[in-house]
Coordinates of C-alpha atoms in Angstrom, one line a residue:
X1 CA 0.0 0.0 0.0
X2 CA 2.9 2.3 0.8
X3 CA 4.4 1.6 -2.6
X4 CA 1.1 2.4 -4.3
X5 CA 0.9 5.7 -2.6
X6 CA 4.4 6.7 -3.7
X7 CA 3.5 5.5 -7.2
X8 CA 0.4 7.7 -7.4
X9 CA 2.6 10.6 -6.3
X10 CA 5.0 9.6 -9.1
X11 CA 7.8 9.2 -6.6
X12 CA 8.9 6.0 -8.4
X13 CA 12.2 5.7 -6.5
X14 CA 10.5 5.4 -3.1
X15 CA 7.9 3.1 -4.7
X16 CA 10.6 0.7 -5.8
X17 CA 12.0 0.7 -2.2
X18 CA 8.6 0.1 -0.7
X19 CA 7.7 -2.8 -3.0
X20 CA 11.2 -4.3 -2.5
X21 CA 10.7 -4.1 1.3
X22 CA 7.4 -6.0 0.8
X23 CA 9.1 -8.7 -1.2
X24 CA 11.8 -9.1 1.5
X25 CA 9.2 -10.0 4.0
X26 CA 8.6 -13.3 2.1
X27 CA 5.0 -13.6 2.9
X28 CA 4.6 -16.9 1.1
X29 CA 1.6 -15.6 -0.9
X30 CA 2.6 -16.2 -4.6
X31 CA -0.2 -14.0 -5.9
X32 CA 0.8 -11.1 -3.6
X33 CA 4.4 -11.4 -4.6
X34 CA 3.4 -11.4 -8.3
X35 CA 1.6 -8.1 -7.7
X36 CA 4.6 -6.6 -5.8
X37 CA 6.9 -7.6 -8.6
X38 CA 4.6 -6.3 -11.3
X39 CA 4.2 -3.0 -9.4
X40 CA 7.9 -2.6 -8.8
X41 CA 8.5 -3.4 -12.5
X42 CA 6.1 -0.5 -13.4
X43 CA 8.0 1.8 -11.1
X44 CA 11.4 0.7 -12.6
X45 CA 9.8 1.3 -16.1
X46 CA 8.9 4.9 -15.3
X47 CA 12.5 5.4 -14.0
X48 CA 13.8 4.1 -17.4
X49 CA 15.2 1.0 -15.7
X50 CA 13.9 -1.3 -18.5
X51 CA 16.1 -4.3 -17.7
X52 CA 15.1 -4.3 -14.1
X53 CA 11.5 -3.8 -15.0
X54 CA 11.7 -6.8 -17.4
X55 CA 13.3 -9.0 -14.8
X56 CA 10.5 -8.2 -12.4
X57 CA 7.9 -9.0 -15.1
X58 CA 9.7 -12.3 -15.8
X59 CA 9.6 -13.3 -12.1
X60 CA 6.0 -12.2 -11.7
X61 CA 5.0 -14.3 -14.7
X62 CA 6.7 -17.3 -13.2
X63 CA 4.7 -16.9 -10.0
X64 CA 1.5 -16.3 -11.9
X65 CA 1.6 -17.3 -15.6
X66 CA -1.8 -15.7 -16.3
X67 CA -1.0 -12.3 -14.7
X68 CA -1.8 -10.0 -17.7
X69 CA -0.3 -6.9 -16.1
X70 CA 3.0 -8.6 -15.8
X71 CA 2.8 -9.8 -19.4
X72 CA 1.9 -6.3 -20.7
X73 CA 4.8 -4.8 -18.7
X74 CA 7.2 -7.4 -20.0
X75 CA 6.1 -6.7 -23.6
X76 CA 6.5 -2.9 -23.0
X77 CA 10.0 -3.5 -21.7
X78 CA 11.0 -5.4 -24.8
X79 CA 9.5 -2.7 -27.0
X80 CA 11.7 -0.1 -25.2
X81 CA 14.7 -2.4 -25.5
X82 CA 13.9 -2.8 -29.2
X83 CA 13.6 -6.6 -28.8
X84 CA 10.6 -6.6 -31.2
X85 CA 10.5 -10.4 -31.7
X86 CA 10.4 -10.9 -27.9
X87 CA 7.7 -8.2 -27.6
X88 CA 5.6 -10.1 -30.2
X89 CA 6.1 -13.4 -28.3
X90 CA 4.9 -11.8 -25.0
X91 CA 1.9 -10.2 -26.7
X92 CA 1.0 -13.5 -28.3
X93 CA 1.2 -15.1 -24.8
X94 CA -1.1 -12.5 -23.3
X95 CA -3.6 -12.6 -26.2
X96 CA -4.0 -16.4 -25.6
X97 CA -5.3 -15.4 -22.2
X98 CA -7.4 -12.5 -23.4
X99 CA -7.6 -12.1 -27.2
X100 CA -9.3 -8.7 -26.9
X101 CA -6.8 -7.0 -24.6
X102 CA -6.5 -3.6 -26.3
X103 CA -3.0 -2.8 -25.1
X104 CA -1.6 -6.1 -26.4
X105 CA -3.5 -5.9 -29.7
X106 CA -2.1 -2.5 -30.3
X107 CA 1.4 -3.3 -29.1
X108 CA 1.5 -6.5 -31.3
X109 CA 0.7 -4.4 -34.4
X110 CA 3.3 -1.8 -33.5
X111 CA 5.9 -4.4 -32.8
X112 CA 5.3 -6.0 -36.2
X113 CA 5.7 -2.7 -37.9
X114 CA 8.8 -1.8 -36.1
X115 CA 10.3 -5.2 -36.7
X116 CA 9.7 -4.9 -40.4
X117 CA 11.1 -1.3 -40.5
X118 CA 14.2 -2.5 -38.6
X119 CA 14.6 -5.3 -41.2
X120 CA 14.1 -3.1 -44.3
X121 CA 15.4 0.4 -43.3
X122 CA 18.6 1.7 -44.9
X123 CA 20.2 1.2 -48.3
X124 CA 23.2 -1.1 -47.8
X125 CA 26.0 -0.1 -50.1
X126 CA 28.0 -3.2 -49.4
X127 CA 25.0 -5.5 -49.8
X128 CA 26.2 -6.6 -53.3
X129 CA 28.9 -8.7 -51.6
X130 CA 26.1 -11.0 -50.4
X131 CA 23.4 -10.5 -53.0
X132 CA 23.4 -9.2 -56.5
X133 CA 21.5 -6.1 -57.4
X134 CA 21.8 -2.3 -57.7
X135 CA 21.0 0.0 -54.8
X136 CA 19.5 -2.9 -52.9
X137 CA 17.3 -2.2 -49.9
X138 CA 17.0 -4.8 -47.2
X139 CA 18.9 -7.4 -45.2
X140 CA 19.1 -11.2 -45.0
X141 CA 15.3 -11.5 -45.2
X142 CA 15.5 -10.6 -48.9
X143 CA 18.9 -12.2 -49.4
X144 CA 17.6 -15.6 -48.3
X145 CA 14.7 -15.3 -50.7
X146 CA 17.1 -14.1 -53.5
X147 CA 14.9 -11.0 -54.1
X148 CA 16.5 -8.0 -55.7
X149 CA 15.0 -4.7 -54.6
X150 CA 15.9 -1.3 -55.9
X151 CA 14.8 2.2 -55.0
X152 CA 14.3 5.2 -57.2
X153 CA 16.9 7.9 -56.4
X154 CA 15.7 10.5 -54.0
X155 CA 16.7 14.1 -53.6
X156 CA 15.9 14.0 -49.9
X157 CA 17.6 11.2 -48.0
X158 CA 14.7 11.3 -45.4
X159 CA 12.2 10.3 -48.1
X160 CA 13.5 6.8 -48.3
X161 CA 13.7 6.3 -44.5
X162 CA 10.4 4.4 -44.6
X163 CA 11.8 1.9 -47.1
X164 CA 9.5 2.5 -50.1
X165 CA 9.1 5.2 -52.6
X166 CA 5.9 6.4 -54.4
X167 CA 4.9 4.4 -57.5
X168 CA 5.3 6.0 -60.8
X169 CA 6.0 3.7 -63.7
X170 CA 6.2 4.6 -67.4
X171 CA 3.4 7.0 -67.3
X172 CA 1.2 4.9 -65.1
X173 CA 0.3 6.2 -61.7
X174 CA -1.8 4.7 -58.9
X175 CA -2.7 7.1 -56.1
X176 CA -4.1 4.2 -54.0
X177 CA -0.7 2.5 -54.2
X178 CA 1.2 5.4 -52.7
X179 CA 2.6 4.6 -49.3
X180 CA 1.7 0.9 -49.4
X181 CA 4.4 -1.3 -48.0
X182 CA 5.6 -4.8 -47.9
X183 CA 4.9 -6.4 -44.5
X184 CA 5.8 -9.5 -42.6
X185 CA 2.9 -11.6 -41.3
X186 CA 2.7 -13.6 -38.1
X187 CA 3.9 -16.7 -40.0
X188 CA 7.1 -15.0 -41.3
X189 CA 5.8 -14.6 -44.8
X190 CA 6.0 -11.4 -46.9
X191 CA 2.9 -9.7 -48.2
X192 CA 3.7 -7.3 -51.0
X193 CA 1.8 -4.4 -52.7
X194 CA 1.6 -5.4 -56.3
X195 CA 0.7 -3.2 -59.3
X196 CA -1.0 -4.7 -62.4
X197 CA -0.6 -2.6 -65.6
X198 CA -2.9 -2.8 -68.6
X199 CA -1.0 -0.9 -71.4
X200 CA -3.7 -1.4 -74.0
X201 CA -6.3 0.6 -71.9
X202 CA -3.8 2.6 -69.7
X203 CA -5.5 1.2 -66.7
X204 CA -4.1 -0.2 -63.4
X205 CA -5.1 -2.5 -60.6
X206 CA -3.5 -2.5 -57.2
X207 CA -3.3 -5.3 -54.7
X208 CA -2.4 -4.1 -51.2
X209 CA -1.3 -7.5 -49.8
X210 CA -0.3 -10.2 -52.3
X211 CA 1.0 -13.2 -50.2
X212 CA 4.4 -14.3 -51.6
X213 CA 3.1 -17.9 -51.8
X214 CA -0.1 -17.0 -53.6
X215 CA -0.4 -17.8 -57.4
X216 CA -1.1 -15.1 -59.9
X217 CA -4.0 -17.1 -61.4
X218 CA -5.8 -17.1 -58.0
X219 CA -5.7 -13.3 -58.0
X220 CA -6.8 -13.0 -61.6
X221 CA -9.8 -15.2 -60.9
X222 CA -10.9 -12.8 -58.2
X223 CA -9.9 -9.6 -60.1
X224 CA -11.7 -10.6 -63.2
X225 CA -14.7 -12.4 -61.7
X226 CA -16.6 -9.6 -63.4
X227 CA -15.5 -7.9 -66.6
X228 CA -14.0 -4.4 -65.9
X229 CA -16.0 -1.5 -67.4
X230 CA -13.2 -0.6 -69.8
X231 CA -13.1 -4.0 -71.4
X232 CA -15.7 -3.4 -74.0
X233 CA -14.6 -6.3 -76.2
X234 CA -15.0 -8.7 -73.2
X235 CA -11.6 -10.3 -73.8
X236 CA -10.0 -9.8 -70.3
X237 CA -11.0 -13.1 -68.9
X238 CA -8.8 -14.9 -66.3
X239 CA -7.8 -17.7 -68.7
X240 CA -7.4 -15.4 -71.6
X241 CA -4.6 -13.3 -70.1
X242 CA -0.8 -13.2 -70.5
X243 CA 1.4 -11.7 -67.8
X244 CA 4.9 -10.2 -68.4
X245 CA 7.5 -8.3 -66.5
X246 CA 10.1 -6.0 -68.1
X247 CA 13.8 -6.1 -67.7
X248 CA 14.4 -2.4 -68.1
X249 CA 18.2 -2.7 -68.1
X250 CA 18.2 -5.0 -71.1
X251 CA 14.9 -3.8 -72.5
X252 CA 13.6 -7.3 -72.6
X253 CA 10.2 -8.8 -71.7
X254 CA 9.7 -12.1 -69.7
X255 CA 6.4 -14.0 -69.8
X256 CA 5.1 -15.0 -66.3
X257 CA 3.5 -18.3 -65.7
X258 CA 0.1 -17.6 -64.1
X259 CA 0.4 -20.8 -62.1
X260 CA 3.6 -19.5 -60.4
X261 CA 3.6 -17.8 -57.1
X262 CA 4.7 -14.2 -56.5
X263 CA 7.8 -15.5 -54.8
X264 CA 8.8 -17.6 -57.8
X265 CA 8.5 -14.6 -60.0
X266 CA 10.4 -12.3 -57.6
X267 CA 13.2 -14.9 -57.5
X268 CA 13.7 -14.8 -61.3
X269 CA 17.3 -13.8 -62.0
X270 CA 16.2 -10.8 -64.1
X271 CA 13.4 -9.5 -61.8
X272 CA 14.2 -6.4 -59.9
X273 CA 11.5 -4.9 -57.6
X274 CA 11.3 -1.2 -58.3
X275 CA 10.2 1.3 -55.7
X276 CA 9.3 -1.5 -53.3
X277 CA 6.3 -2.6 -55.5
X278 CA 6.4 -5.6 -57.8
X279 CA 4.8 -4.8 -61.1
X280 CA 3.4 -7.0 -63.9
X281 CA 2.0 -6.1 -67.3
X282 CA -1.3 -7.8 -68.4
X283 CA -2.4 -8.4 -72.0
X284 CA -5.2 -10.2 -73.7
X285 CA -3.9 -13.3 -75.5
X286 CA -3.1 -12.9 -79.2
X287 CA -4.5 -9.4 -79.3
X288 CA -3.5 -7.0 -82.1
X289 CA -2.3 -4.5 -79.4
X290 CA 0.1 -7.0 -77.8
X291 CA 1.6 -8.0 -81.1
X292 CA 2.2 -4.4 -81.9
X293 CA 3.5 -3.7 -78.3
X294 CA 6.0 -6.6 -78.5
X295 CA 7.1 -5.7 -82.0
X296 CA 10.9 -5.1 -82.1
X297 CA 11.3 -6.2 -78.5
X298 CA 13.1 -9.4 -77.3
X299 CA 10.5 -11.5 -75.5
X300 CA 11.3 -14.5 -73.4
X301 CA 8.2 -16.7 -73.6
X302 CA 7.3 -19.7 -71.5

């Protein structure tokens, strides 16, 4: 009680001393000791003693595994210590007890975001020694997947601090795509923003979260379940489409197998993810426009 009074007065140093005195009395009541440890951890936390606060949360959780306040405090400590993976694990543990606990839900989302930013932030100039590619953004997460990511040059260094630039490709622009970012899900898989370009009609589609293990045909079946209003000739049907990506450096086109997953395409030796957003071009099969579009270009077909 004395510790609580000091805590209310924001006299956290004396609160720590009072809770510590209570613990030294060894009352034998595990639940009371868990409360004392959790409260002392909160006082340490406000003093900036995050390691001490975390140790108290760990001890409190051992005494009472379902003590949500201790779990929340431990997760907060890991956030402050930038141990985002551990913070996520603590949040998951707490959400198993109470799946609607607002603090844990919000912290889990924030930890995911910060973990991803930590993974992707910064252009590594020496990354080419481990992965091929120009101006590659990322770390081992991309290297292990053999994905080559390049950023558009920016006048302001701060503009690339979030990892992705705005989308502007060959005259096409998608406002809805601006600011969308690749993110890591709870299972450790990447979900990418993907831009579909339809050169014949100068139209675009944008998928906010294309799971790296999803096939292109699965997305096409959903996207073209109904004919788009601009397809007056009714030829943009899921099984009547051809997908391509462009190798801008060599000015060559590569056909994409619709049965392939996004990851399989991103791992192609000549695929470079531009501005953080994979892009594919979509044509109706054997259309006069596509024949004209590919005229004079080297095309690698399936």
